[in-house]
Coordinates of C-alpha atoms and ligand atoms in Angstrom, one line a residue:
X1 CA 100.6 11.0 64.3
X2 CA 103.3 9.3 61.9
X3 CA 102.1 7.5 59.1
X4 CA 103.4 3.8 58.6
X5 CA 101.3 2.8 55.6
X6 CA 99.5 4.9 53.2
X7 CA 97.3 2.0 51.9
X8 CA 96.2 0.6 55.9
X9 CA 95.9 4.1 56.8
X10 CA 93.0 4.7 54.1
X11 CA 91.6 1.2 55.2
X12 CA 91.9 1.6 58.8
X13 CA 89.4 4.5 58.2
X14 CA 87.1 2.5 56.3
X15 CA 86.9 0.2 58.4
X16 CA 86.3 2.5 61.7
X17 CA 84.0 5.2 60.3
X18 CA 82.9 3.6 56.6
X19 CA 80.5 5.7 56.0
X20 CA 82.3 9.2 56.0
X21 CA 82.4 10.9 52.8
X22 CA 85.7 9.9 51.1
X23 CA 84.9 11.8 47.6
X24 CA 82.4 14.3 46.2
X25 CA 82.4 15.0 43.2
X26 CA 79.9 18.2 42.6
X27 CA 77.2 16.3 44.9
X28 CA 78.3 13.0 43.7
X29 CA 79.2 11.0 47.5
X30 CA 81.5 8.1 47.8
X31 CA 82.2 6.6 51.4
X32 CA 85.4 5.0 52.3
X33 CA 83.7 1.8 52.8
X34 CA 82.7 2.0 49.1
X35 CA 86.5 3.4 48.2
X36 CA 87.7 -0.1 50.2
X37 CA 85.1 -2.5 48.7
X38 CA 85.7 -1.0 45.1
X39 CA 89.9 -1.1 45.4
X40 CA 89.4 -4.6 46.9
X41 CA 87.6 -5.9 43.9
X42 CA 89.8 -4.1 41.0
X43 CA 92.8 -5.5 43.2
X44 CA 91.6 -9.4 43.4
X45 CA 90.3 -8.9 39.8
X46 CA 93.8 -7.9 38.9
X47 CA 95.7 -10.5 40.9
X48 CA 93.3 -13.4 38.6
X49 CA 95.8 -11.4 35.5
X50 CA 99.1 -12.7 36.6
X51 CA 101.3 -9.9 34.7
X52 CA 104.5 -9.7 36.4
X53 CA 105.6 -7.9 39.2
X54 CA 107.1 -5.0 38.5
X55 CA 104.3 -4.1 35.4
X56 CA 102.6 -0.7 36.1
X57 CA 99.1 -0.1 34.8
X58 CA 98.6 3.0 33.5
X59 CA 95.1 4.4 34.5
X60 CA 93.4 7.0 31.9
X61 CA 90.5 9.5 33.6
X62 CA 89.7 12.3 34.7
X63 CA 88.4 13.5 38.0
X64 CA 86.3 10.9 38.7
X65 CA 86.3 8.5 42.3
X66 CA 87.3 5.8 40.0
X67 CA 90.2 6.9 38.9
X68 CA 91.4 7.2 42.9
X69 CA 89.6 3.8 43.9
X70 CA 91.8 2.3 40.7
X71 CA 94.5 3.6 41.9
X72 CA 94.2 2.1 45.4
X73 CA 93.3 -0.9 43.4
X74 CA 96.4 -0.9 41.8
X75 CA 98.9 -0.7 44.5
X76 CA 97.2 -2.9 46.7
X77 CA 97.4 -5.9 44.4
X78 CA 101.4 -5.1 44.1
X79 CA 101.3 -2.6 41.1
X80 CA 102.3 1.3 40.5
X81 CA 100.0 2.9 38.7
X82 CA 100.3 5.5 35.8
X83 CA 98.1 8.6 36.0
X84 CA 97.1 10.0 32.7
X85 CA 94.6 13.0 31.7
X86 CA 91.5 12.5 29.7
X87 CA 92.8 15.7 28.3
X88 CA 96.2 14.6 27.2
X89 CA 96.8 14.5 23.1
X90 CA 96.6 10.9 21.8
X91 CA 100.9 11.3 20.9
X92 CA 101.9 11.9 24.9
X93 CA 99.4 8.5 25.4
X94 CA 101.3 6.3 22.7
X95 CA 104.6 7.5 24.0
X96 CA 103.5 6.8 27.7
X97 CA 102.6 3.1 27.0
X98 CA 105.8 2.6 24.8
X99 CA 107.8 4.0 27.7
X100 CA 106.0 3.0 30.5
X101 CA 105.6 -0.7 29.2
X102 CA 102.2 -1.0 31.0
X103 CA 100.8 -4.8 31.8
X104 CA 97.1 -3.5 31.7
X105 CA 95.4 -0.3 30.8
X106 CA 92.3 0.8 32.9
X107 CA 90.2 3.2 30.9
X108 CA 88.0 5.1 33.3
X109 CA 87.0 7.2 30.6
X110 CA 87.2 5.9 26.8
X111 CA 90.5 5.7 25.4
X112 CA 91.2 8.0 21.9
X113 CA 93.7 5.8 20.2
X114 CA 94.0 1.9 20.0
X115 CA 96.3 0.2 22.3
X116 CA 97.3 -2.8 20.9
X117 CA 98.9 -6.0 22.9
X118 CA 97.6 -4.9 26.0
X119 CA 94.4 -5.8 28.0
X120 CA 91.9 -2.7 28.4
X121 CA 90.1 -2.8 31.4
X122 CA 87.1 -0.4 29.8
X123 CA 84.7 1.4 32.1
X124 CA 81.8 -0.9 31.9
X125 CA 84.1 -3.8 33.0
X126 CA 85.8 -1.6 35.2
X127 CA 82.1 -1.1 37.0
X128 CA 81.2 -4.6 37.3
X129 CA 84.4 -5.6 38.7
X130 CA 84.2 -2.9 41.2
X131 CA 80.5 -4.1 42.1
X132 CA 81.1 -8.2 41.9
X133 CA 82.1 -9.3 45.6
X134 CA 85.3 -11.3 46.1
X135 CA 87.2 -12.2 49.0
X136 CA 90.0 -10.2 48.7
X137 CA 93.4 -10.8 51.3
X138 CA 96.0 -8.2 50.7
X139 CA 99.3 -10.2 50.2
X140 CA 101.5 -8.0 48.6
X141 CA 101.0 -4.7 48.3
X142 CA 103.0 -2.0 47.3
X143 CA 105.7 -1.1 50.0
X144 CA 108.8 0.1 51.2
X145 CA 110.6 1.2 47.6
X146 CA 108.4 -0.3 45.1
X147 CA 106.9 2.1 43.5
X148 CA 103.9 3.5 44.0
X149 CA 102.8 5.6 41.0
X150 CA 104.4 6.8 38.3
X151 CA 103.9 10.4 37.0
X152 CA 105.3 11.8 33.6
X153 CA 106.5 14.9 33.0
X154 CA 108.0 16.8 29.6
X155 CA 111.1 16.2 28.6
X156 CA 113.7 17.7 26.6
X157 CA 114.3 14.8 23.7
X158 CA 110.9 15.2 23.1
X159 CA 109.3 12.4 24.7
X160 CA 108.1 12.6 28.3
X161 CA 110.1 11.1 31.4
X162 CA 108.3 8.6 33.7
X163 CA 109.3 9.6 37.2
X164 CA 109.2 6.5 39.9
X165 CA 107.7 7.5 43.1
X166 CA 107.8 5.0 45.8
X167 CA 106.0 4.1 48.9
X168 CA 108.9 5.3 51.0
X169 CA 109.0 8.6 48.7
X170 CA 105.9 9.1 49.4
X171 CA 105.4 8.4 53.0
X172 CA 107.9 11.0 54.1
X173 CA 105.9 13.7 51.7
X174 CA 102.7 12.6 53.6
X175 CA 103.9 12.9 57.2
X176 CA 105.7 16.3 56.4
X177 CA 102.4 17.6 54.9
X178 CA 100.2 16.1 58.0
X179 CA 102.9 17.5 60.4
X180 CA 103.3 20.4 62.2
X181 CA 104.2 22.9 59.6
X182 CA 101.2 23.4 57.8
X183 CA 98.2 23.0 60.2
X184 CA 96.5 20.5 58.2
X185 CA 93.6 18.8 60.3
X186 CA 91.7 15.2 59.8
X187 CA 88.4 15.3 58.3
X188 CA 89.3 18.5 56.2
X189 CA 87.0 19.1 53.1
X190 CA 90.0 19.5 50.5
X191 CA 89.5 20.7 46.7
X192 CA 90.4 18.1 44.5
X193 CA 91.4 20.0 40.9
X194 CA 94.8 19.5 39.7
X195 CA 94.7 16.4 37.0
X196 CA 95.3 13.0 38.7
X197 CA 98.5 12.9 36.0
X198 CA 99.9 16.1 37.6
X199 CA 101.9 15.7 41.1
X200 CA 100.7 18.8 42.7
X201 CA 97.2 16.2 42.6
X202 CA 99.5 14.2 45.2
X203 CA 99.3 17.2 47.6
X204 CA 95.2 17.1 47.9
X205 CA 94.6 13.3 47.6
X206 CA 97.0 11.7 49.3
X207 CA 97.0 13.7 52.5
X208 CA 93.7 14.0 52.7
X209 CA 92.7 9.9 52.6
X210 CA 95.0 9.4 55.2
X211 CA 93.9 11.7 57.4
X212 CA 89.7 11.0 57.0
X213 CA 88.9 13.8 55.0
X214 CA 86.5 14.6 51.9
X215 CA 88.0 14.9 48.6
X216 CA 86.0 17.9 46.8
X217 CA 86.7 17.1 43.3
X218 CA 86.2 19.8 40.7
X219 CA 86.1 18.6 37.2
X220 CA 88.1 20.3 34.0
X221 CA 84.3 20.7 33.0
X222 CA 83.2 23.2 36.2
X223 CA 86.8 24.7 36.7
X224 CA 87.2 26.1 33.1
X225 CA 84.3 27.6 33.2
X226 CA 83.8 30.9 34.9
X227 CA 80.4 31.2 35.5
X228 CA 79.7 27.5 37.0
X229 CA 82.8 27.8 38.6
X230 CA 82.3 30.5 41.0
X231 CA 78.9 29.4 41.7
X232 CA 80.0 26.1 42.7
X233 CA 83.0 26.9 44.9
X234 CA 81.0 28.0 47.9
X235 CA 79.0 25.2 47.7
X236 CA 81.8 23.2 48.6
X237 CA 82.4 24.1 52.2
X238 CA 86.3 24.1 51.7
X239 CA 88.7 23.8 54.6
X240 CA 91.7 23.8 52.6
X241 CA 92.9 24.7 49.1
X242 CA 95.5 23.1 47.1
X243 CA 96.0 23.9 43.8
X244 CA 98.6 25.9 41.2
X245 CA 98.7 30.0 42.3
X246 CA 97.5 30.3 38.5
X247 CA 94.5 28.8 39.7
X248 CA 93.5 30.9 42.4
X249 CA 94.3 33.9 40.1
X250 CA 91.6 32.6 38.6
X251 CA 89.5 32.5 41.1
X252 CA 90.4 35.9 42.7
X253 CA 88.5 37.1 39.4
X254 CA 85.4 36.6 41.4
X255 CA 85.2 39.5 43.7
X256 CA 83.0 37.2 45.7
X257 CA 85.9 34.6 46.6
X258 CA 85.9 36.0 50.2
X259 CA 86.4 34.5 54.1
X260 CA 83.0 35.7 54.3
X261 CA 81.6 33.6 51.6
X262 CA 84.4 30.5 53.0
X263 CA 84.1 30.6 56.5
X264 CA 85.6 27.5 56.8
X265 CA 88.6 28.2 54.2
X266 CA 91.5 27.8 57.1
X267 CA 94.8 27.4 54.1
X268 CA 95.9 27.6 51.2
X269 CA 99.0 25.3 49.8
X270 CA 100.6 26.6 46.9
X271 CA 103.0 24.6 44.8
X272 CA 104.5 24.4 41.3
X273 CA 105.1 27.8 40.1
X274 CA 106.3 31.0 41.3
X275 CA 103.4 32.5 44.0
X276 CA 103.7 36.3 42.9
X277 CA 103.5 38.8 45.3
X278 CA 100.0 40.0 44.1
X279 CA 98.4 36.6 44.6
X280 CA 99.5 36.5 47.9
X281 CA 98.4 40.0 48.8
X282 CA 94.9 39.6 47.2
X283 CA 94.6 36.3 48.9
X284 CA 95.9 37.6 52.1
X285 CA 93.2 40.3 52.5
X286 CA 90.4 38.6 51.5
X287 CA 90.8 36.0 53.4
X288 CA 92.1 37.2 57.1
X289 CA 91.4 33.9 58.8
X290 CA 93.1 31.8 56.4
X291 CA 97.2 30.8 56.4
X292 CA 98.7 30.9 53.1
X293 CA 101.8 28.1 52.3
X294 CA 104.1 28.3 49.6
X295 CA 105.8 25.1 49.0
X296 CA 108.4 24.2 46.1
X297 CA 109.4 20.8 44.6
X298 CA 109.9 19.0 41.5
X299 CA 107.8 15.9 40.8
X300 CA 111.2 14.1 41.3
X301 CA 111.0 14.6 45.3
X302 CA 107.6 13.7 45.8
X303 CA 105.7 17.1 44.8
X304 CA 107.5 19.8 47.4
X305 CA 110.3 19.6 50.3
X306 CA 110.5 23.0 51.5
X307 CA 107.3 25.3 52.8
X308 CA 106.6 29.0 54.1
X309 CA 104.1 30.6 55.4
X310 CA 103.4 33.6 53.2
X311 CA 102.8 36.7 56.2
X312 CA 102.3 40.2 55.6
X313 CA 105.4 41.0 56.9
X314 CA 106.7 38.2 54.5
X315 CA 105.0 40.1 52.0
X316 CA 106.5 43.5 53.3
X317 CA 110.2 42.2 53.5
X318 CA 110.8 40.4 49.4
X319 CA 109.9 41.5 46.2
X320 CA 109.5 37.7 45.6
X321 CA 107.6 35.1 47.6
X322 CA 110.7 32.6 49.2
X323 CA 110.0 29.2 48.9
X324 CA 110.6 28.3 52.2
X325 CA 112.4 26.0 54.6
X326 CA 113.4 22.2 53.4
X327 CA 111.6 19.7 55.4
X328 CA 113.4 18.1 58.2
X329 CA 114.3 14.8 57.0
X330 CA 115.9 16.7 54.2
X331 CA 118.6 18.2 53.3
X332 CA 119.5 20.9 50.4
X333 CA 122.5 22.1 48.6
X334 CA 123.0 25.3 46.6
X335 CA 125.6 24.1 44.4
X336 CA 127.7 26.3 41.3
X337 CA 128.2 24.9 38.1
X338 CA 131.4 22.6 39.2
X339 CA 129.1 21.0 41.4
X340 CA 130.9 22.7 44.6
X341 CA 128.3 24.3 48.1
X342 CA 128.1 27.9 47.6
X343 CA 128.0 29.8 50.8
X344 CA 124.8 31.1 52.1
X345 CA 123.9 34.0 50.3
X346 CA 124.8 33.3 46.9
X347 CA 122.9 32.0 44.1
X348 CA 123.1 28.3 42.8
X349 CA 121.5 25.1 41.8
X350 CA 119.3 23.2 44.1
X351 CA 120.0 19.9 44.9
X352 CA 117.8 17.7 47.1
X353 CA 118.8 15.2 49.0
X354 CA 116.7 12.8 51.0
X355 CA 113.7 10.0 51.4
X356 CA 111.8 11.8 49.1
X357 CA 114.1 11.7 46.3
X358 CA 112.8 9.3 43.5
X359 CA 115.4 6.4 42.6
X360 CA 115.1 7.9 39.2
X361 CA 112.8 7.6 35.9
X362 CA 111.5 4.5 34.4
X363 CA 113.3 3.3 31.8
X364 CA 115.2 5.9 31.3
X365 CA 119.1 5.2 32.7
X366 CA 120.6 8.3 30.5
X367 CA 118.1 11.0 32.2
X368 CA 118.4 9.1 35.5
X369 CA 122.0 9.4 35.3
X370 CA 122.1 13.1 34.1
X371 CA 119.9 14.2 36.6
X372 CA 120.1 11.9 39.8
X373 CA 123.5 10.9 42.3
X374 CA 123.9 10.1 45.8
X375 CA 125.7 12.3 48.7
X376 CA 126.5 9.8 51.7
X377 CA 125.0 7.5 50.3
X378 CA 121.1 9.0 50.2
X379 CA 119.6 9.8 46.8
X380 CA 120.0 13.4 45.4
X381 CA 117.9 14.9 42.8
X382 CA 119.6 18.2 40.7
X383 CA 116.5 20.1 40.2
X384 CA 118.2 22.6 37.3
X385 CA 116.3 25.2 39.5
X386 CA 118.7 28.3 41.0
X387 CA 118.2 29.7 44.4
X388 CA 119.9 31.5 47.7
X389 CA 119.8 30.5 51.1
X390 CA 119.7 33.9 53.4
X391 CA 121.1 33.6 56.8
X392 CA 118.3 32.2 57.9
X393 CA 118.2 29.5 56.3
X394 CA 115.2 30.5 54.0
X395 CA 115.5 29.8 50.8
X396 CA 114.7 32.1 47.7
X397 CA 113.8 31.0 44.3
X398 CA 115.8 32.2 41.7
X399 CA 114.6 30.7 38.2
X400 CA 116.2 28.2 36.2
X401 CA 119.4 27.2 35.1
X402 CA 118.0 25.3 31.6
X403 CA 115.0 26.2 29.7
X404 CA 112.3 24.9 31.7
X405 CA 109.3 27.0 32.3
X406 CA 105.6 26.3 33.9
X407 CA 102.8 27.8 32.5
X408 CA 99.9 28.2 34.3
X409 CA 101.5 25.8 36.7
X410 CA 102.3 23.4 34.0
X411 CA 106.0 22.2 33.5
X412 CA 106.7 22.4 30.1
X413 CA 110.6 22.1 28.1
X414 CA 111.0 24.3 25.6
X415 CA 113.0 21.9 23.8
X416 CA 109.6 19.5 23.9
X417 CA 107.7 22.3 22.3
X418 CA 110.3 23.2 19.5
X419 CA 110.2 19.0 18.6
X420 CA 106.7 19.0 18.3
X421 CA 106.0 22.1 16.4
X422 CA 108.6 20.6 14.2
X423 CA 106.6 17.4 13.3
X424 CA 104.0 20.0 11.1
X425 CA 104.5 19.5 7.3
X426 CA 104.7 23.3 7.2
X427 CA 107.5 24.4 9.8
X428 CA 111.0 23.8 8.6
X429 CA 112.4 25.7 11.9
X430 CA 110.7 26.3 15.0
X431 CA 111.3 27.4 19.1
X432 CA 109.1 28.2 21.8
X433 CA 109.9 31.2 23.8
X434 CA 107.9 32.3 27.3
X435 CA 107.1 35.7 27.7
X436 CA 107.2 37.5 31.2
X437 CA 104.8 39.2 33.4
X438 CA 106.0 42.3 35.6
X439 CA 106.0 39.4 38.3
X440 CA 108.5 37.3 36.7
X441 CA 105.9 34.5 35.6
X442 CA 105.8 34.1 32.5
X443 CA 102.2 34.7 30.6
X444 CA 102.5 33.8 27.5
X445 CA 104.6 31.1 25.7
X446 CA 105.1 32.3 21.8
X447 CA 106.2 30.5 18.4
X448 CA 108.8 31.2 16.2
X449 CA 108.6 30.2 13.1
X450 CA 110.6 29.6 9.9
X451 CA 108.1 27.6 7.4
X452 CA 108.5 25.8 4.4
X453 CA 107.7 27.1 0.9
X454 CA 103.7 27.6 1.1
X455 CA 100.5 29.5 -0.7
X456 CA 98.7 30.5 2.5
X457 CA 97.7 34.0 2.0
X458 CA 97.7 35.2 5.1
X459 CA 100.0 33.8 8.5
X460 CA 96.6 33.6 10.6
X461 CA 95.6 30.6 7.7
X462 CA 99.6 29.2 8.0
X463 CA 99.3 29.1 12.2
X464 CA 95.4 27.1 11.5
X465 CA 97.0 25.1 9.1
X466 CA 100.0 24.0 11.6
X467 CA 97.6 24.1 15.0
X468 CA 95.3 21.4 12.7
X469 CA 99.1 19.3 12.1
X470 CA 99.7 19.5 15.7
X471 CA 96.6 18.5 17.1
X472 CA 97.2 15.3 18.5
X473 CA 100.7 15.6 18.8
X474 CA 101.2 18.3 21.2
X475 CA 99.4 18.5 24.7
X476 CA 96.7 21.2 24.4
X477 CA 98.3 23.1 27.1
X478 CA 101.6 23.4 25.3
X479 CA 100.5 25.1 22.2
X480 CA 102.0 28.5 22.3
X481 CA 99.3 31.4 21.9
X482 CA 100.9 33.1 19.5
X483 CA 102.8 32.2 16.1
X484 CA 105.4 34.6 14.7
X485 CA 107.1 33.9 11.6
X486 CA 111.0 34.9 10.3
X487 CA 112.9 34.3 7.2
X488 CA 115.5 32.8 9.3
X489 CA 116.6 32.1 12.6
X490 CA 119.3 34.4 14.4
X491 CA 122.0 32.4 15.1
X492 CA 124.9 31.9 18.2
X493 CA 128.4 31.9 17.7
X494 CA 128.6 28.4 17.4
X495 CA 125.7 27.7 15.2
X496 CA 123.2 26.8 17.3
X497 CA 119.7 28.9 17.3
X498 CA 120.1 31.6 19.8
X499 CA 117.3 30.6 21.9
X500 CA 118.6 33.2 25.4
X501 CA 118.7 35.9 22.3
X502 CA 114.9 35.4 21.3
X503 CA 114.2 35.1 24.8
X504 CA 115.5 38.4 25.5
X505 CA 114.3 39.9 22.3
X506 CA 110.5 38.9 23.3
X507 CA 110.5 40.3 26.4
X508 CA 111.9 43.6 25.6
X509 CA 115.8 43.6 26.7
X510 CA 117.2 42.6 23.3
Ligands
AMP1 P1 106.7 19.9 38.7 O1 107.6 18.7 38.5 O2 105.6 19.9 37.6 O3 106.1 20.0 40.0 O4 107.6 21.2 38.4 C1 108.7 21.4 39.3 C2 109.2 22.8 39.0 O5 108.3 23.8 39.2 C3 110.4 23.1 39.9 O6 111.6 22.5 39.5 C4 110.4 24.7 39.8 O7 111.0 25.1 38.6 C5 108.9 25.0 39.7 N1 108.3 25.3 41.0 C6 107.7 24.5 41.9 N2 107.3 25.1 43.0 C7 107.7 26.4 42.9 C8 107.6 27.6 43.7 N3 106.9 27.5 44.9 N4 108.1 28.7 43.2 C9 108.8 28.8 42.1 N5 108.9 27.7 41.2 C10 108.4 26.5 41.6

């Protein structure tokens, strides 16, 4: 069945079967009834505000209902919402509300740093408006090409990049997800772990409201943690899995994470990173009932556009997982660095082009302009990623074209990295540079360092001293794990540091 309308799709259920489970988090039930009366409220309560229009309102939690009924809340009273991490440093939250220009903040969980000018819903007044009964009329929600949420990512400069994702955008993810391709069926019990402020969080949420499943959120809390972890995961009855391969590398630690102890377990969708061989294999055998997707996309076309399911003889037939097939209302182009179609078989850029395709991100026309066109008319995203189409038509991921890298699933820019380190009163040059696994993933994401004139005695005390600079300027998860330190930095021909030099040198080929 075709979605219309993500918001009456999730009401239509509540209003037909309230009181299946819409969210559990560890044991903690939610009904869609209660996920409609609570968005209702927050929605009338933020209609009585009167901020304009177009004004997002950033939403700060973690994986709590609330966060999901505020963001139903949101877009039902006409307004995009911004996801952000509890676990995001307080720099990326500042630089979010300057960039985002948000007309209200909604704290789900307590807010680190001071937001002036702007109207903090907190979480006590965010639980009595959820609880105080109004008679709320939906009159203009979010639709067509408003935007629906709005989900940062790193960026080179520095700063972050807001990325608009529509109602359209996001409809034709949902429908290509619920479709034939990956055997998703209504009333699933989906895991719910990826951070709200990720997009890969789009993949479980989204898909699964509209269809009348049970969100099985697993908090940072339980999921970092192996011992609770493992001994909650069966508890969940799983049907499907969505979540970074990183993740479920993980998991596959636990020699128990079997069919046998997931009867239920029926797919897993990958997305985000590169899905090694190994994960697949492991996953594969341990798991003979279950089908195994790997799908690829950049938060700038909706979370993923092409799919694949990952057989043995998949497995068998390529050193590296493909990513797939592009979904049908889309269309791809491998393109060389003139902008010009390769043919099939050689390696190139990949360009999207279709409904998914964000108009571009907020308030940010150079970026938008660098990185987004239109062919015939329909919007086009250049993804900076490289990759072949085989005669086929299956495409295979090649790496990227810039220096972008994910680590454990996370998208990070080197350049981002290199700015921040920079900001520490002891580093007077700095880069980041990944190091590679045997799979071609990369494992670890290293310092180097030229620092200023100092007394430390030893480099351990220099790399506390900077980590203790940094600490609420840099997201946690883009700290590099190791610090090295050089009297200088090698150079290229024209001047610049030689960044594909250190790359190489790190990882053994320089
Ligand atoms: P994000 O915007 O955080 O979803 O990151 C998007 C980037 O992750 C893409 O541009 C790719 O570089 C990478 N990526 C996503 N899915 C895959 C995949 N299945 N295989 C390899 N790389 C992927």
């Amino acid at each position: 069945m075709i979605t219309e309308n993500i918001i009456e799709a999730i009401d239509t259920t509540a209003q037909e079967q309230g009181q299946t489970i819409a969210y559990d988090e560890l044991g903690k039930t939610q009904t869609y009834a209660q996920l409609k009366q609570y968005s209702d409220h927050l929605a009338a309560f933020i209609e009585t505000l009167q901020i304009s229009d177009d004004a997002p309102i950033m939403i700060y939690g973690g994986q709590q209902f609330e966060m999901i009924a505020s963001f139903l809340g949101s877009v039902k009273s006409g307004h995009a919402y911004i996801p952000v991490d509890v676990n995001s440093a307080d720099e990326r939250l500042t630089d979010i509300v300057e960039i985002g220009k948000p007309a209200v903040v909604i704290a789900v969980d307590d807010l680190p740093v001071k937001i002036p000018d702007i109207p903090v819903i907190n979480k006590a007044q965010l639980t009595k408006i959820f609880n105080t009964p109004n008679n709320f009329k939906m009159t203009h929600p979010v639709h067509d090409n408003d935007n629906f949420y709005i989900i940062f990512t790193s960026g080179t400069t520095g700063k972050p990049k807001g990325v608009q994702i529509s109602h359209n955008n996001l409809l034709s993810f949902t429908n290509w997800v619920l479709g034939d391709e990956f055997n998703w069926q209504s009333e699933s019990n989906v895991l719910a772990q990826p951070p709200y402020s990720f997009d890969l969080s789009v993949m479980d949420w989204v898909p699964t409201l509209v269809s009348k499943g049970t969100l099985k959120a697993l908090p940072k809390t339980a999921a970092d943690d192996f011992k609770t972890l493992f001994k909650v995961l069966p508890t969940l009855h799983l049907n499907k899995w969505v979540s970074t391969p990183s993740f479920a590398d993980v998991v596959l630690l636990d020699p128990e994470f079997t069919q046998e102890n997931h009867p239920d377990l029926d797919g897993f969708m990958f997305c985000g990173e590169v899905l090694t061989k190994t994960t697949a294999q492991k996953l594969l055998a341990r798991f003979p009932k279950a089908s195994i997707y790997n799908t690829y996309g950049p938060t700038e076309a909706t979370v993923a556009v092409t799919g694949l399911k990952i057989t043995k003889d998949t497995i068998e037939n390529n050193d590296k997982m493909p990513i797939g097939y592009v979904k049908s209302d889309t269309k791809i182009i491998i393109q060389d660095s003139d902008g010009q179609a390769v043919p099939d078989g050689q390696p190139g850029e990949i360009v999207i082009v279709g409904p998914s395709v964000s108009q571009g991100y907020l308030n940010n026309p150079e970026k938008t302009s660098q990185a987004f066109t239109t062919v015939n008319g329909i919007s086009a995203y250049k993804t900076g990623d490289l990759a072949l189409r085989d005669k086929n038509g299956l495409l295979h991921y090649k790496g990227r074209s810039d220096f972008q890298i994910k680590l454990h699933g996370f998208r990070i820019e080197l350049e981002e990295v290199a700015q921040q380190l920079q900001q520490s009163q002891w580093v007077d040059q700095a880069v980041a540079v990944p190091r590679y696994d045997a799979d071609g993933k990369v494992k670890q994401l290293l310092a180097i360092i030229v620092a200023k004139n100092n007394n430390f005695e030893k480099p351990i005390l220099l790399t506390t001293a900077i980590k203790n600079n940094l600490e609420n300027i840099m997201m946690p998860y883009m700290v590099p794990s190791r610090f090295m330190y050089r009297d200088k930095m090698p150079l290229t021909p024209n001047g610049k540091i030689d960044l594909k030099g250190l790359i190489a040198e790190v990882n053994g080929h320089g």
